[in-house]
GROMACS .gro file of C-alpha atoms in nm:
model
  479
    1MET     CA    1   1.432   2.111   1.329
    2SER     CA    2   1.686   2.158   1.055
    3ALA     CA    3   1.783   1.878   0.830
    4SER     CA    4   2.141   1.928   0.940
    5THR     CA    5   2.063   1.891   1.311
    6PRO     CA    6   2.223   1.577   1.454
    7ARG     CA    7   1.980   1.309   1.562
    8HIS     CA    8   1.988   0.952   1.679
    9SER     CA    9   1.754   0.820   1.408
   10ASP     CA   10   1.777   0.763   1.036
   11LEU     CA   11   1.504   1.019   0.971
   12ILE     CA   12   1.589   1.358   0.825
   13TYR     CA   13   1.245   1.501   0.908
   14GLU     CA   14   1.030   1.337   1.171
   15LEU     CA   15   0.652   1.318   1.187
   16GLU     CA   16   0.567   1.666   1.317
   17GLU     CA   17   0.857   1.856   1.160
   18LYS     CA   18   0.800   2.097   0.870
   19PRO     CA   19   1.071   2.081   0.602
   20PRO     CA   20   1.148   2.393   0.394
   21PHE     CA   21   0.911   2.430   0.101
   22SER     CA   22   1.166   2.318  -0.159
   23GLN     CA   23   1.237   1.996   0.031
   24THR     CA   24   0.868   1.945   0.105
   25LEU     CA   25   0.796   1.969  -0.266
   26MET     CA   26   1.079   1.730  -0.348
   27GLY     CA   27   0.951   1.482  -0.092
   28ALA     CA   28   0.598   1.509  -0.230
   29VAL     CA   29   0.715   1.451  -0.588
   30THR     CA   30   0.918   1.148  -0.476
   31HIS     CA   31   0.609   0.992  -0.316
   32LEU     CA   32   0.400   1.072  -0.624
   33LEU     CA   33   0.654   0.905  -0.851
   34ALA     CA   34   0.631   0.594  -0.634
   35ILE     CA   35   0.252   0.568  -0.641
   36PHE     CA   36   0.138   0.734  -0.961
   37VAL     CA   37   0.157   0.443  -1.201
   38PRO     CA   38   0.009   0.194  -0.949
   39MET     CA   39  -0.261   0.451  -0.873
   40VAL     CA   40  -0.390   0.489  -1.229
   41THR     CA   41  -0.318   0.134  -1.348
   42PRO     CA   42  -0.620  -0.039  -1.182
   43ALA     CA   43  -0.865   0.189  -1.364
   44LEU     CA   44  -0.678   0.132  -1.691
   45ILE     CA   45  -0.683  -0.247  -1.638
   46VAL     CA   46  -1.053  -0.259  -1.546
   47GLY     CA   47  -1.144  -0.022  -1.829
   48GLY     CA   48  -0.956  -0.233  -2.084
   49ALA     CA   49  -1.088  -0.565  -1.954
   50LEU     CA   50  -1.450  -0.447  -1.956
   51GLY     CA   51  -1.417  -0.268  -2.289
   52LEU     CA   52  -1.512   0.072  -2.150
   53ALA     CA   53  -1.504   0.379  -2.373
   54PRO     CA   54  -1.173   0.574  -2.362
   55GLU     CA   55  -1.343   0.880  -2.213
   56THR     CA   56  -1.498   0.662  -1.940
   57THR     CA   57  -1.161   0.510  -1.850
   58ALA     CA   58  -1.004   0.857  -1.848
   59TYR     CA   59  -1.276   0.974  -1.607
   60LEU     CA   60  -1.211   0.677  -1.374
   61VAL     CA   61  -0.839   0.763  -1.373
   62SER     CA   62  -0.904   1.130  -1.292
   63MET     CA   63  -1.143   1.042  -1.010
   64ALA     CA   64  -0.887   0.802  -0.866
   65MET     CA   65  -0.639   1.088  -0.835
   66ILE     CA   66  -0.892   1.331  -0.685
   67ALA     CA   67  -1.019   1.074  -0.436
   68SER     CA   68  -0.661   0.983  -0.343
   69GLY     CA   69  -0.590   1.350  -0.276
   70VAL     CA   70  -0.898   1.388  -0.056
   71GLY     CA   71  -0.814   1.067   0.130
   72THR     CA   72  -0.451   1.161   0.187
   73TRP     CA   73  -0.560   1.499   0.324
   74LEU     CA   74  -0.794   1.328   0.573
   75GLN     CA   75  -0.526   1.078   0.681
   76VAL     CA   76  -0.245   1.325   0.747
   77HIS     CA   77  -0.464   1.590   0.914
   78ARG     CA   78  -0.635   1.352   1.157
   79TYR     CA   79  -0.970   1.528   1.202
   80GLY     CA   80  -1.097   1.407   1.539
   81PRO     CA   81  -1.118   1.026   1.519
   82ILE     CA   82  -1.063   1.026   1.140
   83GLY     CA   83  -0.713   0.970   1.007
   84SER     CA   84  -0.389   0.815   1.127
   85GLY     CA   85  -0.198   1.142   1.160
   86LEU     CA   86   0.090   0.971   0.978
   87LEU     CA   87   0.229   1.017   0.628
   88SER     CA   88  -0.032   0.769   0.506
   89ILE     CA   89  -0.098   0.803   0.133
   90GLN     CA   90  -0.432   0.681  -0.006
   91SER     CA   91  -0.450   0.514  -0.345
   92VAL     CA   92  -0.659   0.267  -0.544
   93ASN     CA   93  -0.675  -0.081  -0.392
   94PHE     CA   94  -0.531  -0.341  -0.633
   95SER     CA   95  -0.719  -0.616  -0.449
   96PHE     CA   96  -1.044  -0.507  -0.615
   97VAL     CA   97  -0.921  -0.530  -0.973
   98THR     CA   98  -0.986  -0.903  -1.014
   99VAL     CA   99  -1.329  -0.901  -0.851
  100MET     CA  100  -1.441  -0.591  -1.044
  101ILE     CA  101  -1.340  -0.748  -1.374
  102ALA     CA  102  -1.512  -1.077  -1.286
  103LEU     CA  103  -1.835  -0.909  -1.178
  104GLY     CA  104  -1.834  -0.661  -1.467
  105SER     CA  105  -1.768  -0.931  -1.725
  106ALA     CA  106  -2.054  -1.141  -1.589
  107MET     CA  107  -2.288  -0.842  -1.613
  108GLY     CA  108  -2.170  -0.772  -1.967
  109LYS     CA  109  -2.256  -1.129  -2.070
  110GLU     CA  110  -2.605  -1.073  -1.930
  111GLY     CA  111  -2.647  -0.783  -2.172
  112LEU     CA  112  -2.604  -0.492  -1.930
  113GLY     CA  113  -2.467  -0.168  -2.074
  114GLU     CA  114  -2.159   0.026  -1.965
  115ASP     CA  115  -2.348   0.267  -1.738
  116GLN     CA  116  -2.541  -0.016  -1.572
  117ILE     CA  117  -2.223  -0.213  -1.505
  118LEU     CA  118  -2.045   0.085  -1.351
  119SER     CA  119  -2.358   0.180  -1.157
  120THR     CA  120  -2.359  -0.163  -0.992
  121LEU     CA  121  -1.983  -0.189  -0.934
  122LEU     CA  122  -1.958   0.158  -0.782
  123GLY     CA  123  -2.283   0.114  -0.586
  124VAL     CA  124  -2.152  -0.204  -0.426
  125SER     CA  125  -1.820  -0.031  -0.353
  126PHE     CA  126  -2.003   0.260  -0.194
  127VAL     CA  127  -2.189   0.038   0.053
  128GLY     CA  128  -1.881  -0.177   0.115
  129GLY     CA  129  -1.690   0.124   0.240
  130PHE     CA  130  -1.918   0.132   0.544
  131LEU     CA  131  -1.796  -0.218   0.635
  132VAL     CA  132  -1.445  -0.081   0.673
  133MET     CA  133  -1.570   0.217   0.871
  134GLY     CA  134  -1.758  -0.015   1.106
  135SER     CA  135  -1.457  -0.241   1.153
  136SER     CA  136  -1.251   0.053   1.281
  137PHE     CA  137  -1.465   0.067   1.596
  138VAL     CA  138  -1.396  -0.296   1.692
  139LEU     CA  139  -1.019  -0.285   1.636
  140PRO     CA  140  -0.944  -0.190   2.002
  141TYR     CA  141  -1.108  -0.517   2.109
  142LEU     CA  142  -0.886  -0.719   1.878
  143ARG     CA  143  -0.553  -0.650   2.047
  144ARG     CA  144  -0.514  -1.020   2.129
  145VAL     CA  145  -0.578  -1.102   1.762
  146ILE     CA  146  -0.383  -0.830   1.582
  147THR     CA  147  -0.051  -0.846   1.766
  148PRO     CA  148   0.284  -0.708   1.641
  149THR     CA  149   0.360  -1.057   1.510
  150VAL     CA  150   0.038  -1.064   1.304
  151SER     CA  151   0.086  -0.706   1.180
  152GLY     CA  152   0.449  -0.780   1.097
  153VAL     CA  153   0.355  -1.090   0.896
  154VAL     CA  154   0.102  -0.888   0.695
  155VAL     CA  155   0.355  -0.611   0.624
  156LEU     CA  156   0.620  -0.871   0.534
  157MET     CA  157   0.377  -1.043   0.294
  158ILE     CA  158   0.280  -0.708   0.142
  159GLY     CA  159   0.644  -0.629   0.071
  160LEU     CA  160   0.727  -0.975  -0.064
  161SER     CA  161   0.415  -0.975  -0.285
  162LEU     CA  162   0.496  -0.631  -0.425
  163ILE     CA  163   0.853  -0.734  -0.507
  164LYS     CA  164   0.709  -0.960  -0.776
  165VAL     CA  165   0.541  -0.655  -0.933
  166GLY     CA  166   0.870  -0.463  -0.922
  167ILE     CA  167   1.071  -0.747  -1.076
  168VAL     CA  168   0.821  -0.796  -1.359
  169ASP     CA  169   0.854  -0.427  -1.444
  170PHE     CA  170   1.233  -0.452  -1.402
  171GLY     CA  171   1.239  -0.701  -1.688
  172GLY     CA  172   1.012  -0.494  -1.911
  173GLY     CA  173   0.660  -0.547  -1.774
  174PHE     CA  174   0.371  -0.763  -1.892
  175ALA     CA  175   0.380  -0.600  -2.236
  176ALA     CA  176   0.738  -0.724  -2.278
  177ILE     CA  177   0.627  -1.075  -2.178
  178GLU     CA  178   0.364  -1.071  -2.453
  179ARG     CA  179   0.617  -0.940  -2.709
  180GLY     CA  180   0.884  -1.188  -2.604
  181THR     CA  181   1.128  -0.912  -2.503
  182PHE     CA  182   1.112  -0.971  -2.128
  183GLY     CA  183   1.457  -0.966  -1.969
  184HIS     CA  184   1.631  -0.815  -2.273
  185LEU     CA  185   1.952  -0.625  -2.205
  186GLU     CA  186   1.792  -0.285  -2.268
  187ASN     CA  187   1.528  -0.352  -2.003
  188LEU     CA  188   1.774  -0.490  -1.750
  189GLY     CA  189   2.017  -0.206  -1.819
  190LEU     CA  190   1.751   0.059  -1.752
  191GLY     CA  191   1.637  -0.113  -1.433
  192LEU     CA  192   1.994  -0.151  -1.303
  193LEU     CA  193   2.075   0.210  -1.393
  194VAL     CA  194   1.782   0.341  -1.188
  195LEU     CA  195   1.863   0.104  -0.901
  196CYS     CA  196   2.229   0.210  -0.891
  197VAL     CA  197   2.147   0.583  -0.904
  198ILE     CA  198   1.902   0.546  -0.614
  199ILE     CA  199   2.155   0.351  -0.406
  200ALA     CA  200   2.431   0.602  -0.481
  201PHE     CA  201   2.222   0.902  -0.377
  202ASN     CA  202   2.091   0.729  -0.066
  203CYS     CA  203   2.449   0.669   0.046
  204SER     CA  204   2.507   1.045   0.038
  205ARG     CA  205   2.539   1.236   0.365
  206ASN     CA  206   2.364   1.533   0.207
  207PRO     CA  207   1.999   1.521   0.323
  208LEU     CA  208   1.866   1.687   0.006
  209LEU     CA  209   2.047   1.440  -0.221
  210ARG     CA  210   1.923   1.149  -0.011
  211MET     CA  211   1.565   1.275  -0.026
  212SER     CA  212   1.593   1.320  -0.401
  213GLY     CA  213   1.745   0.978  -0.473
  214ILE     CA  214   1.431   0.806  -0.602
  215ALA     CA  215   1.317   1.106  -0.807
  216ILE     CA  216   1.662   1.153  -0.962
  217GLY     CA  217   1.689   0.781  -1.037
  218LEU     CA  218   1.356   0.788  -1.217
  219LEU     CA  219   1.447   1.105  -1.409
  220VAL     CA  220   1.783   0.961  -1.520
  221GLY     CA  221   1.616   0.637  -1.627
  222TYR     CA  222   1.343   0.826  -1.813
  223ALA     CA  223   1.597   1.040  -2.000
  224VAL     CA  224   1.795   0.732  -2.110
  225ALA     CA  225   1.473   0.551  -2.209
  226LEU     CA  226   1.373   0.855  -2.414
  227MET     CA  227   1.704   0.843  -2.603
  228LEU     CA  228   1.654   0.471  -2.666
  229GLY     CA  229   1.306   0.535  -2.808
  230LYS     CA  230   1.133   0.336  -2.533
  231VAL     CA  231   0.889   0.609  -2.422
  232ASP     CA  232   0.534   0.581  -2.559
  233PHE     CA  233   0.341   0.910  -2.570
  234SER     CA  234   0.020   0.761  -2.711
  235PRO     CA  235  -0.159   0.768  -2.370
  236LEU     CA  236  -0.150   1.150  -2.392
  237GLN     CA  237  -0.374   1.165  -2.699
  238ASN     CA  238  -0.744   1.253  -2.708
  239LEU     CA  239  -0.775   1.353  -2.343
  240PRO     CA  240  -1.013   1.626  -2.218
  241LEU     CA  241  -0.849   1.944  -2.091
  242VAL     CA  242  -1.037   1.946  -1.758
  243THR     CA  243  -1.232   1.674  -1.577
  244VAL     CA  244  -1.513   1.786  -1.344
  245PRO     CA  245  -1.623   1.538  -1.073
  246VAL     CA  246  -1.990   1.436  -1.098
  247PRO     CA  247  -2.123   1.241  -0.796
  248PHE     CA  248  -2.295   0.916  -0.899
  249LYS     CA  249  -2.237   1.002  -1.264
  250TYR     CA  250  -2.335   0.649  -1.371
  251GLY     CA  251  -2.623   0.611  -1.123
  252PHE     CA  252  -2.653   0.390  -0.815
  253THR     CA  253  -2.745   0.020  -0.820
  254PHE     CA  254  -2.703  -0.238  -0.545
  255ASP     CA  255  -2.660  -0.612  -0.605
  256LEU     CA  256  -2.644  -0.844  -0.303
  257TYR     CA  257  -2.431  -1.117  -0.466
  258ALA     CA  258  -2.178  -0.864  -0.594
  259PHE     CA  259  -2.176  -0.703  -0.249
  260LEU     CA  260  -2.093  -1.033  -0.076
  261LEU     CA  261  -1.789  -1.082  -0.299
  262ALA     CA  262  -1.673  -0.721  -0.280
  263GLY     CA  263  -1.746  -0.709   0.095
  264THR     CA  264  -1.508  -1.000   0.153
  265ILE     CA  265  -1.232  -0.809  -0.025
  266TYR     CA  266  -1.313  -0.503   0.185
  267LEU     CA  267  -1.262  -0.702   0.504
  268LEU     CA  268  -0.930  -0.825   0.364
  269SER     CA  269  -0.834  -0.463   0.298
  270VAL     CA  270  -0.878  -0.390   0.670
  271LEU     CA  271  -0.605  -0.642   0.748
  272GLU     CA  272  -0.381  -0.484   0.483
  273ALA     CA  273  -0.453  -0.136   0.620
  274VAL     CA  274  -0.356  -0.247   0.970
  275GLY     CA  275  -0.027  -0.377   0.834
  276ASP     CA  276   0.039  -0.065   0.627
  277ILE     CA  277  -0.036   0.177   0.911
  278THR     CA  278   0.175  -0.028   1.152
  279ALA     CA  279   0.464  -0.019   0.905
  280THR     CA  280   0.425   0.358   0.859
  281ALA     CA  281   0.430   0.407   1.235
  282MET     CA  282   0.736   0.184   1.259
  283VAL     CA  283   0.941   0.364   0.994
  284SER     CA  284   0.824   0.701   1.134
  285HIS     CA  285   0.961   0.603   1.479
  286GLN     CA  286   0.614   0.608   1.636
  287PRO     CA  287   0.493   0.345   1.887
  288ILE     CA  288   0.333   0.028   1.749
  289GLN     CA  289   0.167  -0.062   2.078
  290GLY     CA  290  -0.033   0.130   2.334
  291PRO     CA  291  -0.322   0.382   2.331
  292ASP     CA  292  -0.170   0.625   2.079
  293TYR     CA  293  -0.102   0.343   1.833
  294GLN     CA  294  -0.456   0.212   1.874
  295LYS     CA  295  -0.597   0.559   1.803
  296ARG     CA  296  -0.385   0.592   1.492
  297LEU     CA  297  -0.489   0.244   1.378
  298CYS     CA  298  -0.862   0.304   1.432
  299GLY     CA  299  -0.845   0.650   1.276
  300GLY     CA  300  -0.653   0.523   0.975
  301VAL     CA  301  -0.897   0.237   0.907
  302LEU     CA  302  -1.194   0.472   0.961
  303ALA     CA  303  -1.045   0.711   0.705
  304ASP     CA  304  -0.987   0.418   0.468
  305GLY     CA  305  -1.357   0.333   0.476
  306LEU     CA  306  -1.474   0.693   0.451
  307VAL     CA  307  -1.245   0.760   0.156
  308SER     CA  308  -1.372   0.449  -0.025
  309VAL     CA  309  -1.726   0.580   0.019
  310ILE     CA  310  -1.623   0.919  -0.124
  311ALA     CA  311  -1.423   0.759  -0.406
  312SER     CA  312  -1.710   0.532  -0.512
  313ALA     CA  313  -1.950   0.827  -0.512
  314LEU     CA  314  -1.713   1.023  -0.738
  315GLY     CA  315  -1.658   0.732  -0.975
  316SER     CA  316  -1.331   0.576  -0.859
  317LEU     CA  317  -1.246   0.222  -0.754
  318PRO     CA  318  -1.211   0.177  -0.374
  319LEU     CA  319  -0.903   0.318  -0.203
  320THR     CA  320  -0.671   0.199   0.072
  321THR     CA  321  -0.354   0.306   0.252
  322PHE     CA  322  -0.063   0.242   0.017
  323ALA     CA  323   0.230   0.029   0.130
  324GLN     CA  324   0.469   0.171  -0.131
  325ASN     CA  325   0.517   0.493   0.062
  326ASN     CA  326   0.668   0.316   0.359
  327GLY     CA  327   0.960   0.227   0.135
  328VAL     CA  328   0.987   0.590   0.025
  329ILE     CA  329   0.997   0.707   0.389
  330GLN     CA  330   1.281   0.465   0.463
  331MET     CA  331   1.475   0.557   0.151
  332THR     CA  332   1.438   0.937   0.185
  333GLY     CA  333   1.432   0.970   0.563
  334VAL     CA  334   1.127   1.202   0.543
  335ALA     CA  335   0.833   1.101   0.764
  336SER     CA  336   0.680   1.449   0.800
  337ARG     CA  337   0.303   1.435   0.765
  338HIS     CA  338   0.312   1.792   0.634
  339VAL     CA  339   0.457   1.654   0.310
  340GLY     CA  340   0.131   1.461   0.279
  341LYS     CA  341  -0.067   1.786   0.261
  342VAL     CA  342   0.127   1.892  -0.048
  343ILE     CA  343   0.082   1.544  -0.198
  344ALA     CA  344  -0.294   1.570  -0.144
  345LEU     CA  345  -0.319   1.909  -0.316
  346ILE     CA  346  -0.108   1.797  -0.612
  347LEU     CA  347  -0.321   1.483  -0.657
  348VAL     CA  348  -0.643   1.685  -0.670
  349LEU     CA  349  -0.493   1.927  -0.923
  350LEU     CA  350  -0.362   1.643  -1.139
  351GLY     CA  351  -0.704   1.480  -1.126
  352LEU     CA  352  -0.864   1.799  -1.261
  353PHE     CA  353  -0.608   1.813  -1.545
  354PRO     CA  354  -0.580   1.454  -1.675
  355LEU     CA  355  -0.315   1.539  -1.937
  356VAL     CA  356  -0.062   1.616  -1.662
  357GLY     CA  357  -0.148   1.308  -1.462
  358ARG     CA  358  -0.143   1.071  -1.757
  359PHE     CA  359   0.212   1.185  -1.839
  360PHE     CA  360   0.337   0.975  -1.548
  361THR     CA  361   0.200   0.664  -1.717
  362THR     CA  362   0.455   0.711  -1.995
  363ILE     CA  363   0.739   0.612  -1.759
  364PRO     CA  364   0.872   0.283  -1.905
  365ALA     CA  365   0.823  -0.031  -1.697
  366PRO     CA  366   1.198  -0.105  -1.646
  367VAL     CA  367   1.252   0.246  -1.508
  368MET     CA  368   0.970   0.201  -1.257
  369GLY     CA  369   1.087  -0.152  -1.183
  370GLY     CA  370   1.435  -0.037  -1.082
  371ALA     CA  371   1.286   0.196  -0.821
  372MET     CA  372   1.004  -0.032  -0.704
  373THR     CA  373   1.227  -0.334  -0.647
  374ILE     CA  374   1.429  -0.161  -0.376
  375MET     CA  375   1.132   0.025  -0.226
  376PHE     CA  376   0.918  -0.288  -0.195
  377SER     CA  377   1.210  -0.475  -0.041
  378MET     CA  378   1.233  -0.204   0.222
  379ILE     CA  379   0.866  -0.268   0.306
  380ALA     CA  380   0.945  -0.636   0.364
  381ILE     CA  381   1.233  -0.533   0.592
  382ALA     CA  382   0.993  -0.309   0.788
  383GLY     CA  383   0.769  -0.613   0.839
  384GLY     CA  384   1.062  -0.810   0.976
  385ARG     CA  385   1.149  -0.527   1.212
  386ILE     CA  386   0.792  -0.520   1.344
  387ILE     CA  387   0.803  -0.897   1.408
  388ILE     CA  388   1.125  -0.884   1.611
  389SER     CA  389   1.055  -0.550   1.781
  390HIS     CA  390   0.892  -0.717   2.083
  391GLY     CA  391   1.093  -1.036   2.092
  392PHE     CA  392   1.101  -1.337   1.861
  393SER     CA  393   1.013  -1.639   2.076
  394ARG     CA  394   0.981  -2.000   1.962
  395ARG     CA  395   0.605  -1.956   1.949
  396GLU     CA  396   0.634  -1.647   1.728
  397SER     CA  397   0.887  -1.823   1.505
  398LEU     CA  398   0.632  -2.101   1.439
  399ILE     CA  399   0.362  -1.847   1.358
  400VAL     CA  400   0.586  -1.652   1.121
  401ALA     CA  401   0.733  -1.961   0.954
  402THR     CA  402   0.393  -2.120   0.886
  403SER     CA  403   0.230  -1.796   0.769
  404LEU     CA  404   0.525  -1.711   0.547
  405GLY     CA  405   0.539  -2.062   0.402
  406LEU     CA  406   0.170  -2.076   0.309
  407GLY     CA  407   0.158  -1.714   0.192
  408LEU     CA  408   0.461  -1.746  -0.034
  409GLY     CA  409   0.337  -2.087  -0.149
  410VAL     CA  410   0.017  -1.927  -0.278
  411SER     CA  411   0.217  -1.651  -0.449
  412TYR     CA  412   0.419  -1.918  -0.632
  413ASP     CA  413   0.104  -2.102  -0.746
  414PRO     CA  414  -0.233  -1.927  -0.686
  415ASN     CA  415  -0.417  -2.244  -0.799
  416LEU     CA  416  -0.309  -2.429  -0.484
  417PHE     CA  417  -0.657  -2.401  -0.329
  418ARG     CA  418  -0.857  -2.403  -0.654
  419VAL     CA  419  -1.068  -2.694  -0.525
  420LEU     CA  420  -1.242  -2.457  -0.281
  421PRO     CA  421  -1.566  -2.269  -0.368
  422ASP     CA  422  -1.519  -1.954  -0.576
  423GLY     CA  423  -1.607  -1.714  -0.293
  424ILE     CA  424  -1.345  -1.865  -0.062
  425TYR     CA  425  -1.093  -1.916  -0.341
  426MET     CA  426  -1.097  -1.543  -0.420
  427LEU     CA  427  -0.959  -1.492  -0.070
  428VAL     CA  428  -0.704  -1.771  -0.050
  429GLU     CA  429  -0.548  -1.695  -0.388
  430ASN     CA  430  -0.420  -1.374  -0.229
  431PRO     CA  431  -0.086  -1.440  -0.052
  432ILE     CA  432  -0.135  -1.144   0.183
  433CYS     CA  433  -0.471  -1.281   0.291
  434VAL     CA  434  -0.339  -1.637   0.336
  435GLY     CA  435  -0.039  -1.519   0.538
  436GLY     CA  436  -0.246  -1.283   0.753
  437ILE     CA  437  -0.530  -1.528   0.824
  438THR     CA  438  -0.281  -1.805   0.906
  439ALA     CA  439  -0.101  -1.574   1.151
  440ILE     CA  440  -0.430  -1.476   1.319
  441ILE     CA  441  -0.548  -1.837   1.355
  442MET     CA  442  -0.215  -1.958   1.491
  443ASN     CA  443  -0.192  -1.663   1.726
  444LEU     CA  444  -0.529  -1.765   1.872
  445VAL     CA  445  -0.468  -2.140   1.875
  446LEU     CA  446  -0.109  -2.170   1.995
  447PRO     CA  447  -0.104  -2.126   2.373
  448ALA     CA  448   0.107  -1.850   2.521
  449SER     CA  449   0.252  -1.890   2.869
  450ARG     CA  450   0.131  -1.671   3.152
  451ARG     CA  451   0.466  -1.499   3.157
  452ALA     CA  452   0.441  -1.437   2.784
  453ARG     CA  453   0.102  -1.275   2.831
  454ALA     CA  454   0.246  -1.068   3.114
  455ARG     CA  455   0.532  -0.966   2.887
  456GLN     CA  456   0.286  -0.856   2.617
  457GLN     CA  457   0.100  -0.641   2.870
  458SER     CA  458   0.405  -0.492   3.043
  459GLY     CA  459   0.646  -0.486   2.748
  460THR     CA  460   0.912  -0.684   2.933
  461VAL     CA  461   1.068  -1.028   2.877
  462THR     CA  462   1.020  -1.262   3.173
  463ASP     CA  463   1.067  -1.612   3.041
  464GLU     CA  464   1.359  -1.765   2.853
  465ALA     CA  465   1.110  -1.952   2.634
  466ASP     CA  466   0.982  -1.613   2.521
  467LEU     CA  467   1.320  -1.445   2.483
  468PRO     CA  468   1.434  -1.333   2.137
  469LEU     CA  469   1.625  -1.622   1.983
  470SER     CA  470   1.940  -1.412   1.964
  471SER     CA  471   1.915  -1.320   2.331
  472VAL     CA  472   1.906  -1.665   2.496
  473SER     CA  473   2.218  -1.699   2.709
  474ASN     CA  474   2.410  -2.020   2.777
  475ASP     CA  475   2.464  -1.896   3.131
  476ARG     CA  476   2.182  -2.055   3.328
  477THR     CA  477   2.257  -1.835   3.627
  478THR     CA  478   2.158  -1.525   3.437
  479PRO     CA  479   1.829  -1.401   3.586
   0.00000   0.00000   0.00000
């Protein structure tokens, strides 16, 4: 269908439509701009914290891109039971950064060398991926647990948590905080410039301009930052021309204690993946209930686990479905999974040529922050839409309010539950985990009326107590 064809949705290209090559390429670049820095940053953070050699860190970054490309290809193609069949982009899971640094630092203090540390971390990640794969087969039996309300809370918490990342970059990033330049006029000006350009282009009725809004905003911001001397090209120095993947390059070691900690984070990533895939289905105008949704959910989580296994074997940190791209879909109006195929190919090529990929890391933090702030906010809005899509009863309002309150409370002060044992604390310091677990527990504990359960099964509203709050009429004679 042509981009100019009238439609009753806000999508320019829907899931199965194939945009012209030029627009496909533009859509792919827009998604890459949204995920590239977050994709390579975890490896850079872990490499710096553990004192890894520059060539080792560069290898981890390259493998992250290649693994992300392979994973994205599996997700969008949907081979049999593997993949969501949506525009689901795979990227490095930020949730593992803290645990990898903690485990690696502890091993370093015990006198283990670089190869031994990476051998253990990647070995544990390799086995942990099978946990996620196994969990995909029990998801159909968890329909009473993972309801639209629970999924919506998780997506909402993902968006709200990411907004903090966007705002920090908007003000100049963590480097600016250390230098004391956070929130300076130059940083705020760059962030606002990018934000305004994106908004202006997304208000356009021209589909191509709307699709290009994020990319153009980033390019304009980058050009201005370059003129202001705020672009650092040092990351481009001393990089190999080509990086060749070597399976288990650092060996394979398994440690039970490290596995228990990493395994817990893997199980948390399943909850995040469910939220991300639900949000992608929502913004792609696909059902978020029923058999087709369940197949997409199981296939997406299965692909998540399989890709983490592949990534760990290649030498990358574990991967997951990225939430950022849901914001890109909403902003550009492009939900075509065929764009994901181009994204996958570009990621693999960039992984083979690290100089090209590392160029994206030179984008200044305020420029990225201006784009991320609006994209992450759109993710939060998608979560809200999921919550209210099947009615917002008084019971659901209690679940959402409690989950949101505790989740945001932890984001404001992660030390809230510091009194708990370390293994549990690593979970409850994550606002997404706290919000999601609270929603699951309350969904199981708070009783639902028979009519509410009937409504969930049939998709209809049968009881005023379970009506959306905005739909309750004062006319008691209304049936």
